[in-house]
Coordinates of C-alpha atoms in Angstrom, one line a residue:
M1 CA 28.5 -8.6 -1.3
T2 CA 29.2 -12.3 -1.8
D3 CA 25.9 -13.7 -0.7
K4 CA 22.7 -12.7 -2.5
L5 CA 19.5 -11.6 -0.5
T6 CA 16.3 -13.2 -1.2
V7 CA 13.6 -10.5 -1.6
A8 CA 9.9 -11.4 -1.9
L9 CA 8.3 -8.8 -4.1
L10 CA 4.7 -8.5 -3.2
F11 CA 2.2 -6.8 -5.5
G12 CA -1.3 -6.6 -7.0
G13 CA -3.7 -6.8 -4.3
R14 CA -7.5 -6.2 -3.8
S15 CA -7.7 -2.4 -4.3
S16 CA -8.8 -0.4 -7.4
E17 CA -5.0 0.2 -7.8
H18 CA -4.2 -3.4 -8.5
S19 CA -2.9 -2.6 -12.0
I20 CA -0.8 0.1 -10.9
S21 CA 0.8 -2.0 -8.1
C22 CA 1.5 -4.6 -11.0
A23 CA 3.1 -1.9 -13.3
T24 CA 5.3 -0.8 -10.3
A25 CA 6.4 -4.6 -10.0
G26 CA 7.5 -4.5 -13.5
G27 CA 9.5 -1.6 -12.9
V28 CA 11.3 -3.0 -10.0
L29 CA 11.7 -6.6 -11.7
A30 CA 13.4 -4.6 -14.5
A31 CA 15.8 -2.6 -12.4
I32 CA 16.7 -4.8 -9.5
D33 CA 20.3 -6.1 -9.5
P34 CA 20.1 -10.0 -10.2
D35 CA 23.8 -10.1 -8.9
R36 CA 22.7 -9.0 -5.6
Y37 CA 19.3 -10.3 -5.1
T38 CA 17.1 -13.4 -5.8
V39 CA 13.6 -12.2 -6.3
I40 CA 10.4 -14.3 -5.5
P41 CA 7.7 -12.4 -7.3
I42 CA 4.3 -12.9 -5.3
G43 CA 1.2 -11.6 -6.8
I44 CA -2.1 -11.0 -5.0
T45 CA -5.1 -11.6 -7.1
P46 CA -8.1 -9.1 -7.0
D47 CA -9.7 -11.7 -4.8
G48 CA -6.8 -11.8 -2.3
A49 CA -5.1 -15.1 -3.3
F50 CA -1.2 -15.1 -3.0
V51 CA 0.2 -16.7 -6.2
L52 CA 3.7 -17.3 -7.4
E53 CA 4.2 -15.2 -10.3
V54 CA 7.0 -15.1 -13.3
N55 CA 10.1 -13.0 -12.9
D56 CA 9.3 -11.2 -16.1
P57 CA 9.2 -7.4 -16.1
D58 CA 7.6 -7.4 -19.7
R59 CA 4.5 -9.4 -18.0
F60 CA 3.6 -6.4 -15.9
R61 CA 4.6 -3.5 -18.3
L62 CA 2.4 -0.3 -17.9
N63 CA 0.2 -0.4 -21.0
A64 CA -2.6 2.2 -21.4
D65 CA -4.7 -0.1 -23.5
A66 CA -4.4 -3.2 -21.3
L67 CA -3.4 -2.5 -17.9
P68 CA -1.3 -5.6 -16.1
T69 CA -3.1 -7.8 -13.6
V70 CA -2.4 -10.8 -11.4
V71 CA -4.3 -13.9 -12.8
D72 CA -5.1 -16.8 -10.5
N73 CA -2.8 -19.6 -11.8
G74 CA -3.7 -22.2 -9.0
T75 CA -0.6 -21.7 -7.1
R76 CA -0.7 -20.6 -3.4
V77 CA 2.1 -19.1 -1.6
R78 CA 2.2 -19.8 2.1
W79 CA 3.9 -17.5 4.6
P80 CA 5.8 -18.7 7.7
D81 CA 3.6 -20.2 10.4
S82 CA 5.6 -18.5 13.2
T83 CA 8.4 -15.9 13.9
K84 CA 10.9 -18.9 14.2
S85 CA 11.2 -19.4 10.3
R86 CA 11.4 -17.1 7.3
E87 CA 10.7 -19.9 4.8
L88 CA 8.0 -19.5 2.3
T89 CA 6.5 -22.4 0.5
V90 CA 4.2 -22.8 -2.5
T91 CA 1.5 -25.3 -3.3
D92 CA 0.4 -26.3 -6.9
A93 CA -0.9 -29.2 -8.7
S94 CA 2.4 -31.2 -8.1
G95 CA 2.4 -30.6 -4.3
T96 CA 4.2 -28.3 -1.9
R97 CA 7.7 -27.2 -2.1
S98 CA 10.0 -24.6 -0.4
L99 CA 10.7 -21.2 -2.0
G100 CA 13.7 -20.8 0.4
T101 CA 14.3 -18.5 3.3
V102 CA 13.4 -14.8 2.8
D103 CA 15.6 -11.9 3.9
L104 CA 13.1 -9.1 3.0
V105 CA 9.6 -8.4 1.7
F106 CA 9.1 -5.6 -0.7
P107 CA 5.4 -4.9 -0.5
I108 CA 4.8 -2.6 -3.4
L109 CA 1.0 -2.5 -2.9
H110 CA -1.1 0.7 -3.5
G111 CA -4.4 1.4 -1.8
P112 CA -6.5 -0.5 0.7
F113 CA -5.5 -4.1 1.7
G114 CA -1.8 -3.5 1.3
E115 CA -0.7 0.1 1.7
D116 CA -2.9 0.8 4.7
G117 CA -1.3 -1.3 7.4
T118 CA -3.1 -4.6 6.7
V119 CA -0.2 -6.4 4.9
Q120 CA 2.3 -4.7 7.1
G121 CA 0.3 -6.1 10.4
M122 CA 0.5 -9.6 8.7
L123 CA 4.4 -9.4 8.1
E124 CA 4.9 -8.1 11.7
L125 CA 2.9 -11.1 13.0
V126 CA 5.4 -13.5 11.3
G127 CA 8.5 -11.4 11.9
L128 CA 9.5 -10.7 8.4
P129 CA 11.4 -7.6 7.7
Y130 CA 9.9 -5.2 5.0
V131 CA 10.4 -2.0 2.9
G132 CA 8.4 0.9 4.1
S133 CA 6.3 2.2 6.9
G134 CA 5.0 0.3 9.8
V135 CA 1.3 -0.4 10.5
L136 CA 0.3 3.0 12.2
A137 CA 2.1 5.3 9.5
S138 CA 0.7 3.2 6.6
A139 CA -2.8 3.5 8.0
L140 CA -2.5 7.1 8.6
G141 CA -1.0 7.9 5.2
M142 CA -3.9 5.8 3.6
D143 CA -6.6 7.9 5.3
K144 CA -6.6 11.5 4.1
H145 CA -8.7 12.6 7.1
F146 CA -6.4 11.3 9.7
T147 CA -3.3 12.4 7.8
K148 CA -4.7 16.0 7.6
T149 CA -5.7 15.8 11.2
V150 CA -2.1 14.8 12.3
L151 CA -0.2 17.2 10.0
Q152 CA -2.5 20.0 11.2
H153 CA -1.7 19.1 14.8
A154 CA 2.0 19.2 14.0
A155 CA 1.5 22.7 12.7
L156 CA 2.1 21.8 9.2
P157 CA -0.3 23.6 6.5
V158 CA -3.1 21.5 4.9
A159 CA -6.0 22.6 2.7
P160 CA -9.4 23.2 4.6
W161 CA -11.6 20.2 4.6
R162 CA -14.6 18.4 5.9
T163 CA -15.3 14.8 6.2
I164 CA -18.7 13.2 5.4
T165 CA -19.6 9.6 6.1
A166 CA -22.0 7.4 4.0
E167 CA -24.3 7.5 6.9
D168 CA -24.0 11.2 7.0
W169 CA -24.8 11.4 3.4
A170 CA -27.8 9.1 3.7
E171 CA -29.4 10.7 6.8
A172 CA -28.4 14.3 6.6
P173 CA -27.1 15.3 3.2
G174 CA -27.4 18.9 4.2
M175 CA -24.3 18.3 6.2
A176 CA -22.3 17.9 2.9
Y177 CA -23.9 20.9 1.3
A178 CA -22.9 23.0 4.2
A179 CA -19.5 21.5 4.2
L180 CA -19.2 22.5 0.4
A181 CA -20.4 26.0 1.2
G182 CA -17.8 26.1 4.0
V183 CA -14.8 25.3 1.9
G184 CA -15.9 27.2 -1.1
F185 CA -15.6 26.7 -4.9
P186 CA -14.0 25.1 -6.6
A187 CA -13.9 22.0 -4.3
F188 CA -12.6 18.5 -4.6
V189 CA -14.8 15.4 -3.4
K190 CA -12.6 12.5 -2.8
P191 CA -12.6 9.1 -1.0
A192 CA -10.7 9.2 2.3
R193 CA -9.0 6.0 1.7
A194 CA -8.2 5.7 -2.0
G195 CA -5.3 6.8 -4.2
S196 CA -4.2 7.9 -7.6
S197 CA -7.1 10.2 -8.0
V198 CA -9.5 7.3 -8.0
G199 CA -13.1 8.5 -7.2
V200 CA -12.1 12.2 -7.3
S201 CA -14.4 14.9 -8.7
K202 CA -14.0 18.6 -9.2
V203 CA -17.1 20.5 -8.1
T204 CA -17.7 24.1 -9.1
T205 CA -21.5 24.1 -8.3
S206 CA -23.6 22.8 -5.5
E207 CA -25.6 20.8 -8.2
Q208 CA -22.7 18.7 -8.9
L209 CA -22.3 17.4 -5.4
A210 CA -24.6 14.4 -5.5
D211 CA -22.8 13.0 -8.5
A212 CA -19.5 13.6 -6.9
M213 CA -20.5 12.0 -3.7
A214 CA -21.7 9.0 -5.5
V215 CA -18.5 8.7 -7.4
A216 CA -16.5 8.9 -4.1
L217 CA -18.8 6.7 -2.0
A218 CA -18.3 3.9 -4.6
E219 CA -14.6 3.7 -3.4
D220 CA -15.0 4.2 0.4
S221 CA -17.6 5.1 3.1
K222 CA -15.7 8.2 4.2
V223 CA -15.5 11.2 1.9
L224 CA -13.6 14.4 2.0
I225 CA -14.8 17.7 0.7
E226 CA -11.8 19.7 0.4
A227 CA -11.1 23.3 -0.7
G228 CA -9.6 23.6 -4.3
L229 CA -6.4 25.5 -4.1
V230 CA -4.9 27.8 -6.8
G231 CA -1.1 27.3 -7.2
R232 CA 1.7 25.2 -8.4
E233 CA 1.4 21.3 -8.0
L234 CA 4.7 20.0 -6.7
E235 CA 5.9 16.6 -5.4
I236 CA 9.1 15.6 -3.6
A237 CA 10.5 12.1 -2.6
V238 CA 11.6 11.2 0.8
L239 CA 14.1 8.6 1.9
Q240 CA 14.8 7.6 5.5
G241 CA 18.3 7.2 6.4
R242 CA 20.1 4.3 8.2
P243 CA 20.1 4.5 12.1
G244 CA 22.0 7.7 13.1
E245 CA 21.6 9.2 9.5
P246 CA 19.2 12.0 8.6
T247 CA 16.1 11.5 6.4
R248 CA 16.7 13.0 3.0
A249 CA 14.4 14.6 0.4
S250 CA 14.9 14.9 -3.2
V251 CA 14.7 17.7 -5.9
A252 CA 11.2 18.5 -6.5
G253 CA 8.9 17.5 -9.5
E254 CA 6.1 19.5 -11.0
V255 CA 2.6 18.6 -12.3
I256 CA 1.7 21.1 -15.0
V257 CA -2.2 20.9 -15.7
S258 CA -2.9 22.5 -19.1
G259 CA -5.8 20.7 -20.5
R260 CA -7.6 18.8 -17.8
D261 CA -9.4 19.7 -14.7
F262 CA -6.9 17.9 -12.5
Y263 CA -4.3 15.3 -12.4
D264 CA -6.6 12.2 -12.6
F265 CA -6.1 8.6 -13.0
D266 CA -6.2 8.5 -16.9
A267 CA -3.4 11.3 -17.0
K268 CA -1.3 9.4 -14.3
Y269 CA -1.4 6.0 -15.9
R270 CA -3.2 6.0 -19.2
G271 CA -1.1 8.7 -21.0
A272 CA -4.1 10.9 -21.4
P273 CA -3.2 14.4 -22.5
G274 CA -3.3 17.7 -20.7
I275 CA -0.7 16.9 -18.1
D276 CA 3.1 17.6 -18.3
L277 CA 5.5 16.4 -15.5
V278 CA 8.6 18.3 -15.1
C279 CA 11.6 17.1 -12.8
P280 CA 13.5 18.9 -11.5
A281 CA 10.9 21.6 -10.9
A282 CA 12.0 25.4 -11.3
L283 CA 12.4 26.6 -7.8
T284 CA 14.6 28.9 -6.1
E285 CA 17.2 27.2 -3.6
D286 CA 15.3 28.7 -0.6
E287 CA 11.9 27.4 -2.0
L288 CA 13.3 23.9 -2.3
A289 CA 14.9 24.2 1.1
V290 CA 11.6 24.9 2.6
M291 CA 9.6 22.2 0.7
R292 CA 12.2 19.7 1.7
G293 CA 11.9 20.7 5.3
L294 CA 8.2 20.4 5.2
A295 CA 8.2 17.0 3.6
I296 CA 10.6 15.6 6.1
R297 CA 8.5 17.1 9.0
A298 CA 5.4 15.6 7.4
F299 CA 7.2 12.2 7.1
D300 CA 8.2 12.4 10.8
A301 CA 4.8 13.5 11.9
I302 CA 3.0 10.2 10.9
D303 CA 6.1 8.2 11.9
A304 CA 6.8 7.2 8.4
A305 CA 9.7 4.8 7.5
G306 CA 11.7 3.8 4.4
L307 CA 10.1 6.3 1.7
A308 CA 7.4 8.5 0.9
R309 CA 6.2 11.0 -1.5
V310 CA 4.7 14.3 -0.3
D311 CA 2.5 16.3 -2.6
F312 CA 2.2 20.1 -2.2
F313 CA 0.6 23.1 -3.5
L314 CA 2.6 26.3 -3.7
T315 CA 0.0 29.0 -3.5
A316 CA 0.2 32.8 -3.3
A317 CA 0.0 32.4 0.6
G318 CA 2.6 29.7 0.6
W319 CA 3.1 26.0 0.9
V320 CA 0.2 23.6 1.5
I321 CA 0.6 19.8 1.8
N322 CA -1.9 17.9 -0.1
E323 CA -1.0 14.4 1.0
I324 CA 1.6 11.9 1.9
N325 CA 1.9 8.7 0.0
T326 CA 3.9 6.0 2.0
M327 CA 4.2 3.5 -0.9
P328 CA 4.6 5.6 -4.1
G329 CA 4.6 4.2 -7.5
F330 CA 7.8 3.0 -9.2
T331 CA 6.3 2.9 -12.8
P332 CA 8.7 4.4 -15.6
I333 CA 6.5 7.6 -15.3
S334 CA 6.2 7.9 -11.5
M335 CA 7.5 11.0 -9.8
F336 CA 9.0 9.1 -6.9
P337 CA 11.9 7.5 -9.0
S338 CA 12.0 10.5 -11.4
C339 CA 12.8 12.9 -8.4
W340 CA 15.5 10.6 -7.3
L341 CA 16.9 10.0 -10.7
A342 CA 17.2 13.7 -10.9
S343 CA 18.9 13.8 -7.6
G344 CA 21.8 11.6 -8.8
Y345 CA 20.5 8.1 -8.1
T346 CA 20.1 5.2 -10.6
Y347 CA 17.1 3.0 -10.5
P348 CA 19.0 0.1 -9.2
Q349 CA 20.8 2.3 -6.6
L350 CA 17.4 3.5 -5.3
I351 CA 16.1 -0.1 -4.8
D352 CA 19.6 -0.9 -3.0
E353 CA 19.0 2.0 -0.7
L354 CA 15.5 1.2 0.1
I355 CA 16.4 -2.6 0.9
E356 CA 19.5 -1.6 2.9
V357 CA 17.5 1.0 4.9
A358 CA 14.9 -1.3 5.8
L359 CA 17.3 -4.2 6.9
S360 CA 19.4 -1.9 8.9
R361 CA 16.2 -0.5 10.8
R362 CA 14.5 -3.9 11.3

């Protein structure tokens, strides 16, 4: 490649996963090949301002004691005003200047206002190519209720659940208690549109439901009450192929819970004890083949694009899909890159693949 591509790396955002998106940005900035790409780091503050950030991986390194964040530095990045241009500009105290023409946007945003189709819709409106799923799949993947509904319709196995809205809880709380009795104990109470185990509680008695609903409703107005499953917790990474090429799935990773109730936010990102991540997971060839097939079917069922991580439980009765994440984390401890590293990719090669697939399909 003689000409470098210009990639706008978009991260941060308004969701409770702001810091995790920043840490993902740190991972990508550290790994992306500077001989192949010119990177424009664009941070979104918790208030939603698009600011020009520094290209410094250490600035966004994952630190359990001080999670990274995008600070409003007074700059404002402006997107193209029509599909006739791919030029970005930035305004600061000295005026407005061009950031050049962008070939691709890499929106490594997690949670609402980024992973849910909102940013994807903005990029579609101005005609900018981007990595990852489009508006529909992003919205479906963000909403656990509709993900399960679509997967169930596609004859894919999901855990039993009931959905309760904030209005239901306020006006007829008996619906939630009936739902809990219907799915049985233990159960998980989780926001429908949040990720990384934010707002999730494990419930073993009906007396715990009110507190669990309060925690979940603090994140979203729609809550899932879901049957707790007994089995191995396994995750697998998916990469879409170029036009005419098949979608691929990696080797699997396993989350081994030894000293916690479940794989919560502190275990994922703050290094809290009680969780071990193993990749590749100890599966037979047949088990891995089945898991890969189900993951790709789930990817296709929601019309995903680019990449995804699909989470499973392997129970005594067989495989159950827990969720599909359309923009999984790229932090040093994240399962998505770990699974592909164990499958033979280097971190820079994985980034190359995501960019090349996105450009070939858009």
